[in-house]
Short mmCIF file of C-alpha atoms and ligand atoms in Angstrom, two decimals:
data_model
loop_
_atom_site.label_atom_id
_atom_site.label_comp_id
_atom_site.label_asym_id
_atom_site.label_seq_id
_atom_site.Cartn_x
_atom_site.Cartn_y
_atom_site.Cartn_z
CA UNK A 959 88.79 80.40 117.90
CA UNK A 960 91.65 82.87 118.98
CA UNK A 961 90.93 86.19 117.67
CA UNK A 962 94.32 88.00 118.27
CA UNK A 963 95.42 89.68 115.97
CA UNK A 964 98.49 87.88 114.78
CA UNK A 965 101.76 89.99 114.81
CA UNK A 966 103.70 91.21 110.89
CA UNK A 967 106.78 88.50 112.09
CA UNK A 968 109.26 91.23 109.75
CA UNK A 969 108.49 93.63 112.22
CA UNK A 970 110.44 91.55 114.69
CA UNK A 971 114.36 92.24 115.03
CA UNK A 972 116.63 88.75 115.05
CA UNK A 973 116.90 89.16 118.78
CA UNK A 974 113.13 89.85 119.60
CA UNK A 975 112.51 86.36 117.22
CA UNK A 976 115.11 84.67 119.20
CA UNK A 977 113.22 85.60 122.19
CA UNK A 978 110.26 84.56 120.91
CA UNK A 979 111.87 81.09 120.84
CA UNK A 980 113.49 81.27 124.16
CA UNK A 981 109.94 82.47 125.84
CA UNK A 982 108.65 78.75 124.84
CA UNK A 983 111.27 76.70 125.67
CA UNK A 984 112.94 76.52 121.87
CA UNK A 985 116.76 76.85 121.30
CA UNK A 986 117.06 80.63 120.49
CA UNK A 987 118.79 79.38 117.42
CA UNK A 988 115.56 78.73 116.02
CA UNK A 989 115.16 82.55 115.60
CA UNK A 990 118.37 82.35 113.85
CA UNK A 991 116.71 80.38 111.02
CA UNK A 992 113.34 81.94 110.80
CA UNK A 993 115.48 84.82 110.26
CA UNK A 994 116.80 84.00 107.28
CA UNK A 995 114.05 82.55 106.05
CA UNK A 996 112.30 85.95 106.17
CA UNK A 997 115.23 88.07 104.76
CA UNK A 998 117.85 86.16 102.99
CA UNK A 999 115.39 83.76 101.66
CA UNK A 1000 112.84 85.69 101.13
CA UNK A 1001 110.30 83.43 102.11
CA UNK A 1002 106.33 84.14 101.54
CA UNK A 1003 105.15 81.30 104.31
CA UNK A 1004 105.93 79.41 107.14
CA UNK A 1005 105.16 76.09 104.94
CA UNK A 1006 108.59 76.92 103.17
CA UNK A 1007 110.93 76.79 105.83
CA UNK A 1008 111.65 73.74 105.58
CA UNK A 1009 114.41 73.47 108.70
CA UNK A 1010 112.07 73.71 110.83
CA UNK A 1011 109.68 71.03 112.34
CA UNK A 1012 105.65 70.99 111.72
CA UNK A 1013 105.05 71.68 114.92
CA UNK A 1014 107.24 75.08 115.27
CA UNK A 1015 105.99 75.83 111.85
CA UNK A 1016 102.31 75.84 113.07
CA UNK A 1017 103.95 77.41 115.88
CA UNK A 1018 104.59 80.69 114.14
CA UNK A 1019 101.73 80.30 112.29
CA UNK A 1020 99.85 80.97 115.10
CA UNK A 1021 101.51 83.91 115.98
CA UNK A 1022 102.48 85.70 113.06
CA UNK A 1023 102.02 86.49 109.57
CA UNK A 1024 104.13 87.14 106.52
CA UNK A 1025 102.66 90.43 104.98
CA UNK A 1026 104.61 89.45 101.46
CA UNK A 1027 103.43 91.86 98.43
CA UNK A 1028 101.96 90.32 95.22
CA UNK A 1029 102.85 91.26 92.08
CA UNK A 1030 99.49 91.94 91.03
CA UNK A 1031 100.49 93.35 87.34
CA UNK A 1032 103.85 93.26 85.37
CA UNK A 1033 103.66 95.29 82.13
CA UNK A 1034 106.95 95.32 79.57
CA UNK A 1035 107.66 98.57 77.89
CA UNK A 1036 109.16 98.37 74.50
CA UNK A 1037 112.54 99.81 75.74
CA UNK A 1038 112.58 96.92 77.94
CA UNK A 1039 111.33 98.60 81.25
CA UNK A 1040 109.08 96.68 83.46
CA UNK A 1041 106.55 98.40 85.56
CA UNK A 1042 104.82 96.35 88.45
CA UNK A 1043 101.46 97.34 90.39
CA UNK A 1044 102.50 95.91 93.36
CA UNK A 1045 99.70 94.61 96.31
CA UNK A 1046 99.89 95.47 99.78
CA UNK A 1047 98.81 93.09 102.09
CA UNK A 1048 95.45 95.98 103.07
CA UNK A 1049 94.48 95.57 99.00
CA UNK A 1050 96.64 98.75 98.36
CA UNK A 1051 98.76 98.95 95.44
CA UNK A 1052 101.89 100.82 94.78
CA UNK A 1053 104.40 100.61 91.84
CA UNK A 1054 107.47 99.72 91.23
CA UNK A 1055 109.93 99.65 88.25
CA UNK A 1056 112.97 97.74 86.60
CA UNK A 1057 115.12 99.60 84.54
CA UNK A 1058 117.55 98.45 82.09
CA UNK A 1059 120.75 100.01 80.75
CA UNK A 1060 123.31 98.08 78.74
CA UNK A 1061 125.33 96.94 81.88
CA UNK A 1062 123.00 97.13 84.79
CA UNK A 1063 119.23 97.20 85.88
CA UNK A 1064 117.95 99.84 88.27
CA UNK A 1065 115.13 99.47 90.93
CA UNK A 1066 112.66 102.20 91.02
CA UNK A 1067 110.98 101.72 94.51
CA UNK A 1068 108.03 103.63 96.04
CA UNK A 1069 108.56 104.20 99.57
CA UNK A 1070 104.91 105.72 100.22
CA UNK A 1071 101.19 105.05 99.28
CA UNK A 1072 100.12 107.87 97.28
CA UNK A 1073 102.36 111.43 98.63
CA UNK A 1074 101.85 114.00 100.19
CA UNK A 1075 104.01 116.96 98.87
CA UNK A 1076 102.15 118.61 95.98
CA UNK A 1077 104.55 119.09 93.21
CA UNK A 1078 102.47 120.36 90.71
CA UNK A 1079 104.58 118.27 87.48
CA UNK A 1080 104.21 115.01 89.17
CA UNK A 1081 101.43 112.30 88.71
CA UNK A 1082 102.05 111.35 91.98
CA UNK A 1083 100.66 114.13 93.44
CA UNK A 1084 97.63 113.57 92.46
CA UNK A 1085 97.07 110.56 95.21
CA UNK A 1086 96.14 111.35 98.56
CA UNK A 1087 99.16 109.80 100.90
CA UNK A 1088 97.24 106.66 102.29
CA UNK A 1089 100.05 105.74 104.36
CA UNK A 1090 103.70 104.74 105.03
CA UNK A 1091 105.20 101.81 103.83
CA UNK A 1092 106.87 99.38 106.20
CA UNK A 1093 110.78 98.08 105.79
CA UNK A 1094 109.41 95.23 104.69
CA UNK A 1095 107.39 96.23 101.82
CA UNK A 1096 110.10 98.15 100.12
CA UNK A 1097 112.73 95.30 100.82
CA UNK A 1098 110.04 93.10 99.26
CA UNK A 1099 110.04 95.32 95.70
CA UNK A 1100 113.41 95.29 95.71
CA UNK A 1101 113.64 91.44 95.49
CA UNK A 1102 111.11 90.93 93.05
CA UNK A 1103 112.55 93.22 90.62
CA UNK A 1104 116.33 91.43 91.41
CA UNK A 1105 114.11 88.24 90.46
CA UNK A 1106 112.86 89.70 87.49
CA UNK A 1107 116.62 90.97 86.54
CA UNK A 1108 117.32 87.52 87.10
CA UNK A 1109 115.43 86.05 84.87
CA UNK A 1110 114.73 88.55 82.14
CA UNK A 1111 118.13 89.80 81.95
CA UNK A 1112 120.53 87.20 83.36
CA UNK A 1113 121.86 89.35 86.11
CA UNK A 1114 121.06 90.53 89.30
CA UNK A 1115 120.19 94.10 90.56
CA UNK A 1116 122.61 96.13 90.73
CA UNK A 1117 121.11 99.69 91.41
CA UNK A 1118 118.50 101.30 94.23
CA UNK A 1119 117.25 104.57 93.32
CA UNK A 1120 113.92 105.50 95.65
CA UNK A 1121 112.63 107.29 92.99
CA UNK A 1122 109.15 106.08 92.66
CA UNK A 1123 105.37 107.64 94.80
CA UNK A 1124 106.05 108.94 97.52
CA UNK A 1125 108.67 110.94 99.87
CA UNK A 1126 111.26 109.05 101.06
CA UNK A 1127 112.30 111.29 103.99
CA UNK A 1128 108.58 111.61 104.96
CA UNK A 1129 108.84 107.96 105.78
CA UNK A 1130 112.47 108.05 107.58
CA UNK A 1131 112.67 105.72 109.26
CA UNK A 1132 111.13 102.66 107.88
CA UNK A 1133 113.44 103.45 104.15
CA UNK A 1134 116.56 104.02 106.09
CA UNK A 1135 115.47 100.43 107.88
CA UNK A 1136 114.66 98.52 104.41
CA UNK A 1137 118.38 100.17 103.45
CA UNK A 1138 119.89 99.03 106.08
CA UNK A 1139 118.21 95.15 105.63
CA UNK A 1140 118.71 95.19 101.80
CA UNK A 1141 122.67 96.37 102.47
CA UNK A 1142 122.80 93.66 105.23
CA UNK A 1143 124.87 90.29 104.57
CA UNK A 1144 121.62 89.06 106.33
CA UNK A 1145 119.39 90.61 103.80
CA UNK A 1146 120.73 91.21 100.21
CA UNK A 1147 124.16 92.52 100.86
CA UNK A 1148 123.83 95.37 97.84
CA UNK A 1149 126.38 97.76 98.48
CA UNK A 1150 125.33 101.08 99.86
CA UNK A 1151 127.09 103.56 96.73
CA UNK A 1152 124.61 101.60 94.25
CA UNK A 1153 122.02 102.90 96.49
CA UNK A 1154 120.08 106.67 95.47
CA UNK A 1155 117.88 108.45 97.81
CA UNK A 1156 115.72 111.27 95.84
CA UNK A 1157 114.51 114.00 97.91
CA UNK A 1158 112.26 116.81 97.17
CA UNK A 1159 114.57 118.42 100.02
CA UNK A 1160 113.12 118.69 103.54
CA UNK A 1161 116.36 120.52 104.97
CA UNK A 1162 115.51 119.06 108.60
CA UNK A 1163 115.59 115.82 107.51
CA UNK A 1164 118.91 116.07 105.05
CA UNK A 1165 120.56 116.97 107.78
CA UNK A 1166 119.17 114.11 109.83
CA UNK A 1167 120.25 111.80 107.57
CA UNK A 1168 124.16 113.47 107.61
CA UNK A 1169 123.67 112.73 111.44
CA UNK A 1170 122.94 109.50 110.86
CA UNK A 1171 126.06 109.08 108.82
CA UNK A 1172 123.88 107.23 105.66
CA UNK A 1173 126.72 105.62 103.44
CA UNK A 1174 124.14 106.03 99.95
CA UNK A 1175 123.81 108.82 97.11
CA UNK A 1176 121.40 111.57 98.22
CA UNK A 1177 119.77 113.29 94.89
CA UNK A 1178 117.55 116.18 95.39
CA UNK A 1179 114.22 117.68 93.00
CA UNK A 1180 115.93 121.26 92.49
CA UNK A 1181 113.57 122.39 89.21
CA UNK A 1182 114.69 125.84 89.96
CA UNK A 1183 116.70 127.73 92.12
CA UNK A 1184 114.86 130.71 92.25
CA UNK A 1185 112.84 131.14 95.21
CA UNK A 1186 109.44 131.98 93.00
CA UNK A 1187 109.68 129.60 90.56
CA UNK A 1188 110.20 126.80 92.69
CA UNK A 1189 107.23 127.38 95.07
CA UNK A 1190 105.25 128.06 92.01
CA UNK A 1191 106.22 124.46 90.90
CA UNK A 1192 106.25 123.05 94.34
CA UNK A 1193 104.73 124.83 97.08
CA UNK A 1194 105.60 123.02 99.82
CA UNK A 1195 109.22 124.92 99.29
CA UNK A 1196 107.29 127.97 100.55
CA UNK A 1197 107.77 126.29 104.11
CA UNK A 1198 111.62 126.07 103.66
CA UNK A 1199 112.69 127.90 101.34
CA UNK A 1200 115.88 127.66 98.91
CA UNK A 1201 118.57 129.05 101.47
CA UNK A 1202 117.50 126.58 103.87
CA UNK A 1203 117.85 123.71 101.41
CA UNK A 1204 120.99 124.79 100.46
CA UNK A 1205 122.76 125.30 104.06
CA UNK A 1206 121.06 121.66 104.76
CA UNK A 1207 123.32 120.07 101.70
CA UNK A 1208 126.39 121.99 102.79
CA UNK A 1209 125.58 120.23 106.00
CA UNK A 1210 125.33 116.93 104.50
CA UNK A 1211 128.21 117.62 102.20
CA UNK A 1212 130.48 118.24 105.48
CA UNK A 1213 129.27 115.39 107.40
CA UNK A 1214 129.28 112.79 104.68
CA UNK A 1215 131.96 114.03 102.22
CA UNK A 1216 129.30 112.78 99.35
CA UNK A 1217 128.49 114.93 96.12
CA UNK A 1218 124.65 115.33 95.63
CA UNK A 1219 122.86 114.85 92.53
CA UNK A 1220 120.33 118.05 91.45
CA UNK A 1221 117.22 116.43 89.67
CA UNK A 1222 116.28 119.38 87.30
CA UNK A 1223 113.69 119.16 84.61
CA UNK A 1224 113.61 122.25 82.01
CA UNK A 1225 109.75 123.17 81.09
CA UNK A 1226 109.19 125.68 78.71
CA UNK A 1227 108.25 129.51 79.40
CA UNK A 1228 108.95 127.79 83.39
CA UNK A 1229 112.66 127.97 83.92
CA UNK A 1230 114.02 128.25 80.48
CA UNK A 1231 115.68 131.27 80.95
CA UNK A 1232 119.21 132.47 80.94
CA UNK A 1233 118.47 133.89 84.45
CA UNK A 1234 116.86 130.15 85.44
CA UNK A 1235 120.68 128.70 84.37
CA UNK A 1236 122.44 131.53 86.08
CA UNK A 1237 120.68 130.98 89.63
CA UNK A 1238 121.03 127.05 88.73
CA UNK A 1239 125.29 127.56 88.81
CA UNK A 1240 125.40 129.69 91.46
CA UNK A 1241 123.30 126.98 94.03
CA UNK A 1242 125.39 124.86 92.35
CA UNK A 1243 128.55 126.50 93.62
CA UNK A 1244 127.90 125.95 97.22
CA UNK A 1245 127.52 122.63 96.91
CA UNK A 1246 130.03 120.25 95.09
CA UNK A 1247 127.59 118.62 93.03
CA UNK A 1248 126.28 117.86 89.59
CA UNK A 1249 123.06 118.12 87.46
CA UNK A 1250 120.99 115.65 85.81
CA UNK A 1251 118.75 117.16 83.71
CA UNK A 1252 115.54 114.71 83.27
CA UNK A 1253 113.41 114.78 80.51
CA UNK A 1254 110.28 115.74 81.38
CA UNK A 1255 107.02 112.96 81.33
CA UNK A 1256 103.74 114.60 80.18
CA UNK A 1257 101.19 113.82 83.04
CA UNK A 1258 98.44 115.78 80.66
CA UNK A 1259 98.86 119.44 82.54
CA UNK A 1260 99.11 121.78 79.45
CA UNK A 1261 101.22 124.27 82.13
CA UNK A 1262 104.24 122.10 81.77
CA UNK A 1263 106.06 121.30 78.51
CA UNK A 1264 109.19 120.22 77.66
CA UNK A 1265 111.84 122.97 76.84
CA UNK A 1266 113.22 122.30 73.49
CA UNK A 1267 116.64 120.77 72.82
CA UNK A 1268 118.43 124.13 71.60
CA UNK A 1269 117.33 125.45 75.50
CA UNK A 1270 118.76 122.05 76.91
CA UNK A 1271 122.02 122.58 75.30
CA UNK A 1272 122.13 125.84 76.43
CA UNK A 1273 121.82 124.53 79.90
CA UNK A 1274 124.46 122.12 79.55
CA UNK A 1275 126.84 124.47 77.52
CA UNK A 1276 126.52 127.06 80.57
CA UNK A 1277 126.86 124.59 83.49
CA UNK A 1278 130.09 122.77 81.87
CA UNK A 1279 131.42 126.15 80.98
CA UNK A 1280 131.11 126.50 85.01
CA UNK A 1281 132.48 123.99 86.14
CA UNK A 1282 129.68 121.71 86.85
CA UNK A 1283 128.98 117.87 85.81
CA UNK A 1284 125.70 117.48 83.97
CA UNK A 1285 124.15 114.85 82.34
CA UNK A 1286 121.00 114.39 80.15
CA UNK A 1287 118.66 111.63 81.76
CA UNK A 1288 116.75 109.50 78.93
CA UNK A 1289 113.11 109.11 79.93
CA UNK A 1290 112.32 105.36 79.93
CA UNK A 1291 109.06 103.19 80.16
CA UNK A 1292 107.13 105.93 79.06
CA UNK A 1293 104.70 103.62 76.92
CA UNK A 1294 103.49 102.40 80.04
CA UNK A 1295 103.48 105.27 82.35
CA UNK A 1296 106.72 103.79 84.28
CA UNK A 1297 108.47 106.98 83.66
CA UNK A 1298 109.71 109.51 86.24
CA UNK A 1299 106.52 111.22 87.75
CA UNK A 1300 104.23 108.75 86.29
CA UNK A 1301 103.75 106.38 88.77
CA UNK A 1302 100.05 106.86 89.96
CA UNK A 1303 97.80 103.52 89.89
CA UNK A 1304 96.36 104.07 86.43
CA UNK A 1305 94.16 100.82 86.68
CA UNK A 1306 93.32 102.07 90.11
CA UNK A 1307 92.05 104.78 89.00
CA UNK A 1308 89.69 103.90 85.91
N1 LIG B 2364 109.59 112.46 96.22
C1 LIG B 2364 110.90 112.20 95.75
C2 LIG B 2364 111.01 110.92 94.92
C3 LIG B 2364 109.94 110.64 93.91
S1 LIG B 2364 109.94 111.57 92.41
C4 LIG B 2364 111.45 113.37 95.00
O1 LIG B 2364 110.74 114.36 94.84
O2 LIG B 2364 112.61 113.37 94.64
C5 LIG B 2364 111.35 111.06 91.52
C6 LIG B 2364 111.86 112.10 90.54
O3 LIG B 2364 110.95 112.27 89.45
C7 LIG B 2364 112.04 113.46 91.15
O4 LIG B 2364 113.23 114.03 90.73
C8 LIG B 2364 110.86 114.24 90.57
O5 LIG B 2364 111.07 115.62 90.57
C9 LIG B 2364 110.79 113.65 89.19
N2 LIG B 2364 109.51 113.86 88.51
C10 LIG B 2364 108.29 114.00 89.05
N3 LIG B 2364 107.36 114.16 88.10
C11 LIG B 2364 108.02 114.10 86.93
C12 LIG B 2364 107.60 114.15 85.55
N4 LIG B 2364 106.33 114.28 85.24
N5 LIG B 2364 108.54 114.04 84.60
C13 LIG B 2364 109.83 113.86 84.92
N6 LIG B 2364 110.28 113.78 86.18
C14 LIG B 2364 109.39 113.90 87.17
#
């Protein structure tokens, strides 16, 4: 028995499968259809594809696999959110979540196994980063959840944000790859606008992404814009520092001509504070941008608390008086831990 390792086939571009073809005297066509199969289609084996003859099937077989996540658990929230612990082909599981508004359902989509930033308000955190995931792997959670939108709410997808575990820009370039396939006519065509990366803001990396010209939203984990504060909340900002983040969106706001999005959550005795909202408008005024202030998800750290709603009006009171577009984010899923920060393989974990 052959014991080669047998090759992930989605790690193979249409012209390396074409190739493959080509190499044993098949039509390069062939790759064509096997292509589509694996994207368009979606297709978990090599049984499926039905175009094909048995003996190119068992062909491929021999030569590949299909590393297709499971959806190993689906749990409904009562608002209507549904949370999946999604399998990895290694046994590891990472989460993913449908969320439904009145006129369109949003994919949440992890982009890493566990993280490894240490934002100290996030359940994520909490996970050791096991690895990267691969193109495929996010591509795959964003079809399941456009099945599930299918089927649960009559509709397809219609929003991307990469808002679940993990650091999108700490996986570069496999996310901006699964973007590129699930904005592909060859993959799910999804326009690019509908599509939201969230950053904790790596300012290298932000402006990597302006380089690369990305057509989707950016949104960046602000919490504070005082230096202190926000490397008391997350350290890693220590490294970079606020100034540095900030000349990196100016950068980005140059090259792409696209507004960014400030994820802000307001935490009692933390950045409640008329001098919290003050700093807060004047980042803001380098950057056009605007402010969605998220409700905070209790992750059981007695440190962090919501700010009450009098301080949250305060907030939005001073940033519209300024000038600046904010918006109050509803926490959703909560019942289930699908909410923002919550994501961390409960069952795992018991
Ligand atoms: N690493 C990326 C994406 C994952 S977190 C990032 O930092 O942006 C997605 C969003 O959830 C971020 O805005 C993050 O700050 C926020 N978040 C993390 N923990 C949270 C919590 N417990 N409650 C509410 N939002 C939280």
């Amino acid at each position: 028995m052959s014991v080669i390792k047998k090759k992930d086939i989605r790690a193979l571009s249409k012209e390396e499968l074409r190739d493959f073809f080509v190499g044993r005297g098949e039509q390069a066509f062939r790759g064509n259809q096997v292509y589509e199969w694996l994207w368009q289609k979606s297709a978990h084996d090599f049984n499926s594809m039905t175009n094909l003859s048995k003996d190119t099937r068992a062909l491929l077989e021999d030569h590949f696999v299909i590393n297709h996540i499971e959806v190993d658990r689906m749990q409904r929230s009562a608002d209507g959110t549904i949370k999946n612990a999604v399998k990895l082909h290694d046994g590891m599981i990472v989460e993913s979540v449908l969320i439904p508004t009145e006129d369109r359902t949003t994919a949440c989509v992890s982009s890493q196994v566990g993280c490894s930033l240490d934002c100290l308000f996030c359940a994520t955190a909490r996970l050791k980063r096991m690895r990267n995931l691969n193109p495929d792997e996010i591509y795959d959670q964003v079809v399941a959840i456009d099945q599930q939108s299918k089927l649960y709410y009559n509709r397809p997808l219609s929003n991307i944000v990469f808002m679940g575990m993990g650091e999108p820009l700490m996986n570069y370039n496999n996310v901006l790859g699964a973007i590129q396939k699930i904005t592909s006519p060859e993959g799910l065509g999804m326009a690019s606008k509908r599509i939201t990366l969230s950053t904790s803001g790596i300012p290298k990396l932000i402006r990597k992404m302006a380089d690369d010209q990305v057509k989707f939203n950016l949104a960046v984990s602000l919490h504070s814009a005082i230096e202190e504060t926000r490397t008391g909340i997350m350290p890693f900002n220590e490294q970079f520092g606020l100034e540095e983040l900030r000349k990196s969106l100016e950068y980005w706001y140059d090259k792409t001509g696209r507004k960014v999005t400030f994820e802000y959550c307001v935490w009692k005795d933390i950045n409640d504070r008329q001098e919290d909202i003050d700093a807060l408008i004047r980042f803001c005024r380098h950057i056009p941008s605007k402010v969605n202030l998220i409700t905070y998800n209790t992750i059981g750290d007695e440190r962090f608390t919501q700010a009450s709603k009098e301080v949250l009006e305060r907030y939005t009171r001073c940033l519209k008086k300024a000038g600046i577009t904010v918006t109050v984010r509803r926490s959703r899923g909560s019942d289930i831990d699908a909410a923002c920060g919550q994501l961390a393989n409960k069952e795992e974990q018991q």
